[in-house]
Amino acid sequence: MGECICNTCRNLKGVIGADGEISEYACKFGFPSQRCETCDEEACDEVCRHYAEDMEEKETQVVMCKGCGTQLEKMVEDEADGDIYCFNCYIKNLDR
């Protein structure tokens, strides 16, 4: 058995709950197995075709926050559409 495949995968993201804390983790491609979603093991033998090591250096580009103009770094491979905001401007927009 090796280390849990999800522990080092860049596709596993924390989901922030109403209290502002990470309440659970989710994979944008779905977990490789049903047991992964509630797994608390340190090791497994699962294989995932979407696995991407989180330690990899990825190319970034400089973008500007739409709200205040602060320079931010964005992953080049990020396919997200829409405006980009820094954390503070994003939170201000939620309050509106």
PDB file of C-alpha atoms in Angstrom:
ATOM      1  CA  MET A   1       0.000   0.000   0.000  1.00  0.00           C
ATOM      2  CA  GLY A   2       1.222   3.480  -0.859  1.00  0.00           C
ATOM      3  CA  GLU A   3       0.414   6.939   0.425  1.00  0.00           C
ATOM      4  CA  CYS A   4      -3.184   8.076  -0.130  1.00  0.00           C
ATOM      5  CA  ILE A   5      -3.333   9.329  -3.713  1.00  0.00           C
ATOM      6  CA  CYS A   6      -5.628  12.241  -2.789  1.00  0.00           C
ATOM      7  CA  ASN A   7      -3.175  13.658  -0.204  1.00  0.00           C
ATOM      8  CA  THR A   8      -0.812  14.953  -2.883  1.00  0.00           C
ATOM      9  CA  CYS A   9      -3.250  15.698  -5.718  1.00  0.00           C
ATOM     10  CA  ARG A  10      -3.701  19.285  -6.888  1.00  0.00           C
ATOM     11  CA  ASN A  11      -7.338  18.576  -7.832  1.00  0.00           C
ATOM     12  CA  LEU A  12      -8.367  18.052  -4.193  1.00  0.00           C
ATOM     13  CA  LYS A  13      -9.663  21.358  -2.800  1.00  0.00           C
ATOM     14  CA  GLY A  14     -10.973  22.361   0.606  1.00  0.00           C
ATOM     15  CA  VAL A  15     -14.612  23.449   0.742  1.00  0.00           C
ATOM     16  CA  ILE A  16     -15.081  26.446   3.038  1.00  0.00           C
ATOM     17  CA  GLY A  17     -18.146  26.217   5.254  1.00  0.00           C
ATOM     18  CA  ALA A  18     -20.356  28.995   6.615  1.00  0.00           C
ATOM     19  CA  ASP A  19     -18.006  29.438   9.568  1.00  0.00           C
ATOM     20  CA  GLY A  20     -15.096  30.282   7.243  1.00  0.00           C
ATOM     21  CA  GLU A  21     -13.273  27.028   7.980  1.00  0.00           C
ATOM     22  CA  ILE A  22     -12.625  24.109   5.634  1.00  0.00           C
ATOM     23  CA  SER A  23     -15.461  21.726   6.360  1.00  0.00           C
ATOM     24  CA  GLU A  24     -14.733  19.033   3.780  1.00  0.00           C
ATOM     25  CA  TYR A  25     -12.623  18.255   0.731  1.00  0.00           C
ATOM     26  CA  ALA A  26     -13.805  17.731  -2.825  1.00  0.00           C
ATOM     27  CA  CYS A  27     -12.174  16.780  -6.098  1.00  0.00           C
ATOM     28  CA  LYS A  28     -13.171  18.649  -9.239  1.00  0.00           C
ATOM     29  CA  PHE A  29     -13.218  15.326 -11.121  1.00  0.00           C
ATOM     30  CA  GLY A  30     -14.853  13.315  -8.358  1.00  0.00           C
ATOM     31  CA  PHE A  31     -13.025  10.837  -6.155  1.00  0.00           C
ATOM     32  CA  PRO A  32     -11.522   7.728  -7.770  1.00  0.00           C
ATOM     33  CA  SER A  33     -13.569   5.520  -5.439  1.00  0.00           C
ATOM     34  CA  GLN A  34     -16.636   5.876  -3.198  1.00  0.00           C
ATOM     35  CA  ARG A  35     -14.515   5.062  -0.172  1.00  0.00           C
ATOM     36  CA  CYS A  36     -12.182   8.019  -0.868  1.00  0.00           C
ATOM     37  CA  GLU A  37     -14.815  10.588   0.051  1.00  0.00           C
ATOM     38  CA  THR A  38     -14.901   9.530   3.702  1.00  0.00           C
ATOM     39  CA  CYS A  39     -11.439   7.971   3.896  1.00  0.00           C
ATOM     40  CA  ASP A  40      -9.237   8.822   6.857  1.00  0.00           C
ATOM     41  CA  GLU A  41      -6.506   6.342   6.005  1.00  0.00           C
ATOM     42  CA  GLU A  42      -2.901   7.408   5.470  1.00  0.00           C
ATOM     43  CA  ALA A  43      -2.354   4.894   2.683  1.00  0.00           C
ATOM     44  CA  CYS A  44      -4.300   3.292  -0.135  1.00  0.00           C
ATOM     45  CA  ASP A  45      -3.920   1.460  -3.428  1.00  0.00           C
ATOM     46  CA  GLU A  46      -6.359   3.564  -5.494  1.00  0.00           C
ATOM     47  CA  VAL A  47      -5.388   4.788  -8.959  1.00  0.00           C
ATOM     48  CA  CYS A  48      -6.799   7.988 -10.452  1.00  0.00           C
ATOM     49  CA  ARG A  49      -6.492   9.013 -14.085  1.00  0.00           C
ATOM     50  CA  HIS A  50      -6.919  12.697 -13.135  1.00  0.00           C
ATOM     51  CA  TYR A  51      -4.088  12.697 -10.594  1.00  0.00           C
ATOM     52  CA  ALA A  52      -1.767  15.704 -10.844  1.00  0.00           C
ATOM     53  CA  GLU A  53       0.969  16.107  -8.259  1.00  0.00           C
ATOM     54  CA  ASP A  54       0.482  19.213  -6.156  1.00  0.00           C
ATOM     55  CA  MET A  55       4.217  19.866  -5.901  1.00  0.00           C
ATOM     56  CA  GLU A  56       4.645  20.546  -9.609  1.00  0.00           C
ATOM     57  CA  GLU A  57       5.763  23.998 -10.640  1.00  0.00           C
ATOM     58  CA  LYS A  58       3.194  25.443 -13.006  1.00  0.00           C
ATOM     59  CA  GLU A  59       3.427  28.460 -15.245  1.00  0.00           C
ATOM     60  CA  THR A  60       1.661  31.565 -13.964  1.00  0.00           C
ATOM     61  CA  GLN A  61       0.709  34.886 -15.453  1.00  0.00           C
ATOM     62  CA  VAL A  62       0.235  38.263 -13.799  1.00  0.00           C
ATOM     63  CA  VAL A  63      -3.336  39.596 -13.832  1.00  0.00           C
ATOM     64  CA  MET A  64      -4.971  42.578 -12.162  1.00  0.00           C
ATOM     65  CA  CYS A  65      -7.780  42.524  -9.601  1.00  0.00           C
ATOM     66  CA  LYS A  66     -10.864  44.037 -11.230  1.00  0.00           C
ATOM     67  CA  GLY A  67     -11.784  45.816  -7.989  1.00  0.00           C
ATOM     68  CA  CYS A  68      -8.572  47.497  -6.859  1.00  0.00           C
ATOM     69  CA  GLY A  69      -5.935  46.773  -9.511  1.00  0.00           C
ATOM     70  CA  THR A  70      -3.679  44.701  -7.256  1.00  0.00           C
ATOM     71  CA  GLN A  71      -1.347  42.400  -9.187  1.00  0.00           C
ATOM     72  CA  LEU A  72      -2.195  38.725  -8.760  1.00  0.00           C
ATOM     73  CA  GLU A  73      -0.707  35.527 -10.141  1.00  0.00           C
ATOM     74  CA  LYS A  74      -3.015  33.181 -12.013  1.00  0.00           C
ATOM     75  CA  MET A  75      -2.250  29.678 -13.210  1.00  0.00           C
ATOM     76  CA  VAL A  76      -1.928  29.687 -17.005  1.00  0.00           C
ATOM     77  CA  GLU A  77      -3.798  26.373 -17.247  1.00  0.00           C
ATOM     78  CA  ASP A  78      -6.721  27.753 -15.190  1.00  0.00           C
ATOM     79  CA  GLU A  79      -9.768  27.732 -17.458  1.00  0.00           C
ATOM     80  CA  ALA A  80     -11.951  29.880 -15.202  1.00  0.00           C
ATOM     81  CA  ASP A  81     -13.977  32.499 -17.020  1.00  0.00           C
ATOM     82  CA  GLY A  82     -14.999  35.855 -15.648  1.00  0.00           C
ATOM     83  CA  ASP A  83     -13.437  38.631 -13.645  1.00  0.00           C
ATOM     84  CA  ILE A  84     -10.576  38.085 -11.232  1.00  0.00           C
ATOM     85  CA  TYR A  85     -10.631  39.679  -7.789  1.00  0.00           C
ATOM     86  CA  CYS A  86      -8.227  39.718  -4.858  1.00  0.00           C
ATOM     87  CA  PHE A  87      -9.541  38.206  -1.628  1.00  0.00           C
ATOM     88  CA  ASN A  88     -10.657  41.535  -0.102  1.00  0.00           C
ATOM     89  CA  CYS A  89     -12.529  42.703  -3.212  1.00  0.00           C
ATOM     90  CA  TYR A  90     -14.143  39.298  -3.599  1.00  0.00           C
ATOM     91  CA  ILE A  91     -15.456  39.440  -0.028  1.00  0.00           C
ATOM     92  CA  LYS A  92     -16.721  43.008  -0.565  1.00  0.00           C
ATOM     93  CA  ASN A  93     -18.647  41.822  -3.640  1.00  0.00           C
ATOM     94  CA  LEU A  94     -20.298  39.060  -1.601  1.00  0.00           C
ATOM     95  CA  ASP A  95     -21.665  41.633   0.830  1.00  0.00           C
ATOM     96  CA  ARG A  96     -23.522  43.509  -1.935  1.00  0.00           C
TER      97      ARG A  96
END
